[in-house]
Short mmCIF file of C-alpha atoms and ligand atoms in Angstrom, two decimals:
data_model
loop_
_atom_site.label_atom_id
_atom_site.label_comp_id
_atom_site.label_asym_id
_atom_site.label_seq_id
_atom_site.Cartn_x
_atom_site.Cartn_y
_atom_site.Cartn_z
CA UNK A 1 35.59 23.31 8.80
CA UNK A 2 38.93 24.17 7.28
CA UNK A 3 41.77 22.71 9.39
CA UNK A 4 43.59 26.06 9.47
CA UNK A 5 40.47 27.70 10.97
CA UNK A 6 40.09 24.93 13.57
CA UNK A 7 43.76 25.19 14.56
CA UNK A 8 43.41 28.96 14.93
CA UNK A 9 40.52 28.42 17.36
CA UNK A 10 42.47 25.81 19.35
CA UNK A 11 45.66 27.88 19.48
CA UNK A 12 43.92 31.08 20.51
CA UNK A 13 43.16 29.26 23.78
CA UNK A 14 46.13 26.89 23.93
CA UNK A 15 49.01 28.72 22.18
CA UNK A 16 51.94 26.62 21.00
CA UNK A 17 54.44 29.05 22.51
CA UNK A 18 53.40 27.96 26.03
CA UNK A 19 55.02 24.56 25.40
CA UNK A 20 58.51 23.77 26.71
CA UNK A 21 61.35 24.10 24.17
CA UNK A 22 62.00 20.34 24.16
CA UNK A 23 58.38 19.57 23.27
CA UNK A 24 56.91 18.99 19.81
CA UNK A 25 53.38 20.35 19.43
CA UNK A 26 51.02 21.52 16.69
CA UNK A 27 50.06 19.90 13.39
CA UNK A 28 52.58 17.05 13.12
CA UNK A 29 50.99 15.31 10.09
CA UNK A 30 48.51 16.72 7.61
CA UNK A 31 47.39 19.42 5.22
CA UNK A 32 46.38 22.79 6.70
CA UNK A 33 43.84 23.21 3.89
CA UNK A 34 41.99 19.94 4.50
CA UNK A 35 38.34 19.91 5.53
CA UNK A 36 37.64 18.59 9.06
CA UNK A 37 34.28 17.13 10.03
CA UNK A 38 35.18 14.44 12.52
CA UNK A 39 37.84 14.63 15.24
CA UNK A 40 39.16 11.80 17.45
CA UNK A 41 40.69 12.78 20.82
CA UNK A 42 43.11 10.39 22.50
CA UNK A 43 46.09 10.37 24.88
CA UNK A 44 48.42 9.10 22.15
CA UNK A 45 48.24 7.47 18.72
CA UNK A 46 49.32 3.91 17.97
CA UNK A 47 48.36 1.36 15.31
CA UNK A 48 45.02 0.53 17.03
CA UNK A 49 44.08 4.20 17.36
CA UNK A 50 44.76 4.72 13.66
CA UNK A 51 42.59 1.64 12.86
CA UNK A 52 39.85 3.22 15.00
CA UNK A 53 40.24 6.54 13.15
CA UNK A 54 39.99 4.87 9.73
CA UNK A 55 36.90 2.80 10.76
CA UNK A 56 35.15 5.95 12.02
CA UNK A 57 36.00 8.21 9.05
CA UNK A 58 38.04 10.54 11.26
CA UNK A 59 39.65 13.56 9.57
CA UNK A 60 41.84 14.68 12.47
CA UNK A 61 43.34 12.90 15.47
CA UNK A 62 44.25 15.13 18.42
CA UNK A 63 46.70 13.58 20.87
CA UNK A 64 48.19 14.79 24.15
CA UNK A 65 51.55 13.03 23.79
CA UNK A 66 53.47 14.24 20.72
CA UNK A 67 53.00 11.68 17.94
CA UNK A 68 56.46 12.54 16.56
CA UNK A 69 59.03 13.21 19.25
CA UNK A 70 62.37 11.65 18.35
CA UNK A 71 64.15 12.68 15.17
CA UNK A 72 62.96 10.79 12.07
CA UNK A 73 65.38 10.17 9.19
CA UNK A 74 63.00 8.40 6.86
CA UNK A 75 59.30 7.70 6.50
CA UNK A 76 58.70 4.23 5.11
CA UNK A 77 56.75 1.15 6.04
CA UNK A 78 59.74 -0.80 7.38
CA UNK A 79 59.58 0.82 10.81
CA UNK A 80 56.61 1.42 13.12
CA UNK A 81 56.53 5.23 13.17
CA UNK A 82 57.09 5.45 9.41
CA UNK A 83 54.27 2.97 8.83
CA UNK A 84 51.88 4.94 11.03
CA UNK A 85 52.70 8.26 9.32
CA UNK A 86 52.31 6.58 5.93
CA UNK A 87 48.89 5.21 6.93
CA UNK A 88 47.71 8.61 8.18
CA UNK A 89 48.71 10.35 4.95
CA UNK A 90 47.28 7.55 2.78
CA UNK A 91 43.94 7.83 4.60
CA UNK A 92 43.85 11.66 4.56
CA UNK A 93 43.97 11.86 8.36
CA UNK A 94 45.71 14.78 10.02
CA UNK A 95 47.40 14.52 13.42
CA UNK A 96 47.70 17.39 15.87
CA UNK A 97 49.41 17.18 19.28
CA UNK A 98 48.98 19.51 22.25
CA UNK A 99 51.22 18.55 25.11
CA UNK A 100 52.95 20.87 27.61
CA UNK A 101 51.08 23.87 26.15
CA UNK A 102 47.86 22.10 27.18
CA UNK A 103 49.27 21.20 30.62
CA UNK A 104 50.32 24.80 31.25
CA UNK A 105 47.44 26.79 29.72
CA UNK A 106 44.52 28.07 31.76
CA UNK A 107 41.61 25.59 31.37
CA UNK A 108 44.02 22.92 30.16
CA UNK A 109 44.77 19.49 31.55
CA UNK A 110 45.96 20.51 35.04
CA UNK A 111 42.93 22.74 35.59
CA UNK A 112 40.62 20.00 34.32
CA UNK A 113 42.23 17.48 36.70
CA UNK A 114 41.77 19.83 39.68
CA UNK A 115 38.14 20.40 38.71
CA UNK A 116 37.58 16.66 38.47
CA UNK A 117 39.04 16.22 41.95
CA UNK A 118 36.79 18.98 43.29
CA UNK A 119 39.74 21.24 44.22
CA UNK A 120 38.83 24.91 43.90
CA UNK A 121 40.54 28.34 43.71
CA UNK A 122 43.67 26.86 42.21
CA UNK A 123 46.99 28.66 42.03
CA UNK A 124 49.91 27.83 39.74
CA UNK A 125 52.59 25.58 41.24
CA UNK A 126 55.44 26.46 38.86
CA UNK A 127 55.09 29.67 36.80
CA UNK A 128 56.60 29.21 33.32
CA UNK A 129 55.44 32.33 31.45
CA UNK A 130 54.03 35.77 32.07
CA UNK A 131 51.78 36.97 29.30
CA UNK A 132 53.11 39.78 27.09
CA UNK A 133 50.70 42.72 26.87
CA UNK A 134 50.19 45.38 24.18
CA UNK A 135 48.48 48.76 24.19
CA UNK A 136 46.38 49.31 21.09
CA UNK A 137 45.29 52.83 20.09
CA UNK A 138 42.90 53.18 17.16
CA UNK A 139 41.41 56.34 15.58
CA UNK A 140 37.68 55.99 14.78
CA UNK A 141 35.09 58.41 13.31
CA UNK A 142 32.43 59.24 15.95
CA UNK A 143 29.77 57.26 14.04
CA UNK A 144 31.59 53.93 14.53
CA UNK A 145 32.98 54.19 18.06
CA UNK A 146 30.56 51.77 19.76
CA UNK A 147 30.88 49.20 16.97
CA UNK A 148 34.68 49.22 17.18
CA UNK A 149 34.65 49.11 21.00
CA UNK A 150 32.27 46.12 20.94
CA UNK A 151 34.43 44.21 18.47
CA UNK A 152 37.59 44.89 20.52
CA UNK A 153 35.91 43.56 23.66
CA UNK A 154 34.43 40.54 21.88
CA UNK A 155 37.75 39.49 20.41
CA UNK A 156 39.53 39.53 23.81
CA UNK A 157 40.92 43.07 24.24
CA UNK A 158 40.34 45.19 27.35
CA UNK A 159 40.63 42.62 30.17
CA UNK A 160 42.22 43.87 33.40
CA UNK A 161 41.89 41.48 36.35
CA UNK A 162 38.19 40.80 36.89
CA UNK A 163 37.12 43.62 34.55
CA UNK A 164 36.26 43.36 30.86
CA UNK A 165 35.51 46.09 28.25
CA UNK A 166 38.29 48.33 29.63
CA UNK A 167 39.24 51.18 27.28
CA UNK A 168 39.90 54.91 27.34
CA UNK A 169 38.55 57.37 24.74
CA UNK A 170 39.74 60.86 23.80
CA UNK A 171 38.17 63.24 21.31
CA UNK A 172 40.33 64.75 18.58
CA UNK A 173 40.57 65.80 14.96
CA UNK A 174 41.80 63.44 12.24
CA UNK A 175 43.40 64.90 9.10
CA UNK A 176 43.99 63.05 5.84
CA UNK A 177 44.05 63.49 2.08
CA UNK A 178 42.93 60.54 -0.05
CA UNK A 179 45.36 60.09 -2.99
CA UNK A 180 44.76 58.71 -6.49
CA UNK A 181 43.61 55.09 -6.24
CA UNK A 182 42.06 55.60 -2.80
CA UNK A 183 38.41 54.77 -2.16
CA UNK A 184 37.68 56.91 0.92
CA UNK A 185 34.75 56.30 3.31
CA UNK A 186 34.75 60.05 4.06
CA UNK A 187 36.00 62.84 1.72
CA UNK A 188 37.19 63.04 -1.87
CA UNK A 189 40.41 62.22 -3.67
CA UNK A 190 43.09 64.91 -3.53
CA UNK A 191 41.16 67.06 -1.04
CA UNK A 192 42.34 67.58 2.51
CA UNK A 193 39.75 66.18 4.94
CA UNK A 194 39.26 67.09 8.60
CA UNK A 195 37.12 64.67 10.64
CA UNK A 196 36.03 64.46 14.28
CA UNK A 197 37.47 61.22 15.60
CA UNK A 198 37.79 59.34 18.85
CA UNK A 199 41.05 57.69 19.90
CA UNK A 200 40.22 54.39 21.64
CA UNK A 201 43.00 52.88 23.74
CA UNK A 202 42.82 49.39 25.14
CA UNK A 203 45.01 46.56 26.39
CA UNK A 204 45.55 43.35 24.41
CA UNK A 205 47.29 40.11 25.47
CA UNK A 206 49.70 38.76 22.86
CA UNK A 207 47.81 35.47 22.41
CA UNK A 208 44.74 37.27 20.98
CA UNK A 209 46.55 40.14 19.24
CA UNK A 210 46.09 38.87 15.65
CA UNK A 211 42.38 38.19 16.19
CA UNK A 212 41.78 41.58 17.85
CA UNK A 213 43.43 43.51 15.01
CA UNK A 214 41.56 41.66 12.28
CA UNK A 215 38.22 42.03 14.15
CA UNK A 216 38.90 45.77 14.58
CA UNK A 217 39.79 46.24 10.89
CA UNK A 218 36.65 44.28 9.90
CA UNK A 219 34.24 46.70 11.60
CA UNK A 220 36.22 49.93 11.09
CA UNK A 221 34.76 51.92 8.16
CA UNK A 222 38.07 53.34 6.85
CA UNK A 223 39.89 51.85 3.89
CA UNK A 224 43.19 52.33 5.76
CA UNK A 225 42.75 51.95 9.51
CA UNK A 226 45.20 54.11 11.52
CA UNK A 227 46.29 52.37 14.72
CA UNK A 228 49.33 52.20 16.99
CA UNK A 229 50.60 49.19 18.87
CA UNK A 230 52.97 49.45 21.85
CA UNK A 231 54.57 46.55 23.69
CA UNK A 232 54.07 47.13 27.42
CA UNK A 233 56.38 46.63 30.39
CA UNK A 234 53.30 45.63 32.49
CA UNK A 235 53.24 41.90 33.09
CA UNK A 236 50.10 39.98 32.16
CA UNK A 237 48.65 36.94 33.86
CA UNK A 238 50.90 34.03 34.75
CA UNK A 239 50.66 30.52 33.39
CA UNK A 240 52.54 27.45 34.49
CA UNK A 241 52.70 23.79 35.34
CA UNK A 242 50.85 22.11 38.19
CA UNK A 243 48.21 23.55 40.48
CA UNK A 244 47.82 24.10 44.23
CA UNK A 245 44.53 24.35 46.10
CA UNK A 246 43.52 24.88 49.72
CA UNK A 247 40.84 22.41 50.80
CA UNK A 248 37.61 23.80 52.26
CA UNK A 249 37.98 21.33 55.13
CA UNK A 250 41.13 19.49 56.06
CA UNK A 251 41.03 15.71 55.77
CA UNK A 252 43.23 12.73 56.48
CA UNK A 253 45.54 11.63 53.65
CA UNK A 254 43.84 8.21 53.66
CA UNK A 255 40.38 9.76 53.09
CA UNK A 256 41.71 12.06 50.38
CA UNK A 257 43.19 9.03 48.61
CA UNK A 258 39.89 7.12 48.81
CA UNK A 259 38.19 10.12 47.10
CA UNK A 260 40.87 10.20 44.39
CA UNK A 261 40.38 6.49 43.70
CA UNK A 262 36.65 7.01 43.19
CA UNK A 263 37.09 10.08 40.99
CA UNK A 264 39.72 8.46 38.78
CA UNK A 265 37.94 5.09 38.86
CA UNK A 266 41.07 3.30 40.10
CA UNK A 267 41.28 0.20 42.31
CA UNK A 268 44.78 0.94 43.62
CA UNK A 269 47.00 3.96 44.00
CA UNK A 270 50.47 4.22 45.54
CA UNK A 271 51.02 6.49 48.52
CA UNK A 272 54.22 7.75 50.12
CA UNK A 273 53.86 9.33 53.57
CA UNK A 274 51.67 9.17 56.64
CA UNK A 275 48.09 8.05 55.94
CA UNK A 276 46.88 9.74 59.16
CA UNK A 277 48.46 13.13 58.41
CA UNK A 278 46.09 16.08 58.01
CA UNK A 279 45.88 17.56 54.52
CA UNK A 280 44.94 21.24 54.21
CA UNK A 281 46.50 22.06 50.89
CA UNK A 282 47.02 19.83 47.85
CA UNK A 283 49.27 20.14 44.80
CA UNK A 284 48.82 18.18 41.58
CA UNK A 285 50.84 17.72 38.40
CA UNK A 286 49.39 15.47 35.71
CA UNK A 287 51.76 12.95 34.10
CA UNK A 288 55.28 12.99 35.54
CA UNK A 289 55.67 15.23 38.56
CA UNK A 290 58.47 13.64 40.56
CA UNK A 291 60.68 16.71 40.12
CA UNK A 292 57.97 18.95 41.57
CA UNK A 293 57.77 17.33 45.03
CA UNK A 294 60.02 19.90 46.73
CA UNK A 295 58.35 22.78 44.93
CA UNK A 296 54.97 21.51 46.10
CA UNK A 297 56.22 21.38 49.68
CA UNK A 298 57.63 24.94 49.40
CA UNK A 299 54.20 26.09 48.14
CA UNK A 300 52.72 24.96 51.46
CA UNK A 301 51.01 21.86 50.06
CA UNK A 302 50.78 18.84 52.37
CA UNK A 303 50.64 16.37 49.49
CA UNK A 304 51.36 16.20 45.76
CA UNK A 305 49.19 14.05 43.48
CA UNK A 306 51.02 13.00 40.35
CA UNK A 307 52.41 10.01 38.42
CA UNK A 308 55.73 8.30 37.62
CA UNK A 309 57.21 8.27 41.14
CA UNK A 310 60.30 6.05 41.24
CA UNK A 311 61.73 4.32 44.33
CA UNK A 312 64.34 7.02 45.01
CA UNK A 313 61.80 9.83 44.46
CA UNK A 314 59.67 8.15 47.14
CA UNK A 315 62.64 7.85 49.55
CA UNK A 316 63.52 11.54 48.99
CA UNK A 317 59.89 12.54 49.70
CA UNK A 318 59.92 10.54 52.95
CA UNK A 319 63.21 12.21 53.95
CA UNK A 320 61.74 15.71 53.64
CA UNK A 321 58.41 14.68 55.19
CA UNK A 322 56.27 15.25 52.11
CA UNK A 323 53.28 13.09 51.21
CA UNK A 324 53.05 11.88 47.61
CA UNK A 325 50.15 10.16 45.87
CA UNK A 326 51.16 8.33 42.69
CA UNK A 327 48.09 7.69 40.54
CA UNK A 328 50.21 6.78 37.52
CA UNK A 329 51.07 8.72 34.39
CA UNK A 330 48.23 7.15 32.41
CA UNK A 331 45.41 7.71 34.89
CA UNK A 332 46.27 11.36 35.54
CA UNK A 333 46.40 12.09 31.80
CA UNK A 334 43.78 9.89 30.15
CA UNK A 335 41.26 12.57 31.17
CA UNK A 336 42.80 14.57 28.29
CA UNK A 337 40.03 13.05 26.15
CA UNK A 338 37.30 14.55 28.36
CA UNK A 339 39.04 17.91 28.75
CA UNK A 340 39.65 18.28 25.03
CA UNK A 341 36.19 17.04 24.02
CA UNK A 342 34.59 19.60 26.34
CA UNK A 343 36.55 22.39 24.64
CA UNK A 344 35.99 21.14 21.07
CA UNK A 345 32.24 20.67 21.67
CA UNK A 346 32.00 24.46 21.93
CA UNK A 347 33.04 24.68 18.26
CA UNK A 348 30.22 24.21 15.74
CA UNK A 349 30.65 22.21 12.52
CA UNK A 350 32.79 19.41 13.97
CA UNK A 351 31.91 16.07 15.57
CA UNK A 352 34.19 14.97 18.39
CA UNK A 353 34.72 11.35 19.40
CA UNK A 354 36.69 10.04 22.38
CA UNK A 355 38.92 7.07 21.56
CA UNK A 356 37.79 3.77 23.04
CA UNK A 357 41.17 2.09 22.74
CA UNK A 358 42.67 1.17 26.12
CA UNK A 359 46.15 2.67 26.08
CA UNK A 360 47.17 1.80 29.64
CA UNK A 361 50.28 -0.37 29.19
CA UNK A 362 50.07 -1.74 32.76
CA UNK A 363 47.82 -4.49 34.12
CA UNK A 364 47.28 -4.50 37.88
CA UNK A 365 46.19 -7.81 39.43
ZN1 ZN B 401 52.24 12.43 29.66
#
């Protein structure tokens, strides 16, 4: 599969514009026109991961942490990052990173983590974006109405809440005169044509707008498709960082932590708070979530599960009476491999491999 096509599929679900401004996501090394057969998914890329990619004939590495983050002034083999970039290019391996856009997006890392923990009906902890919506109106001859409606629905238009295929149709008369050089589906050059048409109106979220318009043009019979696009004041669905979930049955913090250890396959986790306290509602932020402790408490959560809690973060949490479970940055995010593989496995024509390199920098004895 062409890399550009693969990226289009990835970004239609995990758009780059969801990422924070400070982040660096997308294709960081590589040629958009390259052919991709084999993909390696991994939390981040280092020398060993690149060795693994070369040994396994990988065409594209997909990382969670941005492979290039700090400013680079030169790419040569005298420094580590330069050497890694040089090796990737020399071996025709592309590198794509999806970081905060994957944390924030629906069905991204935070949702995957909650699913893994068995937490259901999740809400967003910190809303970062509201989706921009468009109204699309297209004029279609009566013979092609169902075909155009079906393609609009299939490409992601017409979703309102729990309803799909939403549209409104009005009958009318289309007028046009094909000019010299035109190749009209109906009518003749230089003759005024009057045709019974249906105006189909539907709603389209910005993230699928390009795909919806090209799918509509593909099935529409006219050489020049007449359509109008209006940006709406209506707000679309929200996306954001972290998730909150109400437990079906409350449990003691200690028991919740034992479950987490089993699910993340960890021998030890660090806990701040009262092990006997009752937990009804949980919040989670994968990676570093120390700055979300207060927000989690305001959301009504009795505990936040995250990583990277420092001594003073723990003291502050104790002061406000909030429980915190620190599973570590690595262990809350290494599941990126599973989350991303599950998504990529839905795409034909590519083979997806999870990295086997152990990237946890800490040893616990
Ligand atoms: Zn991280």
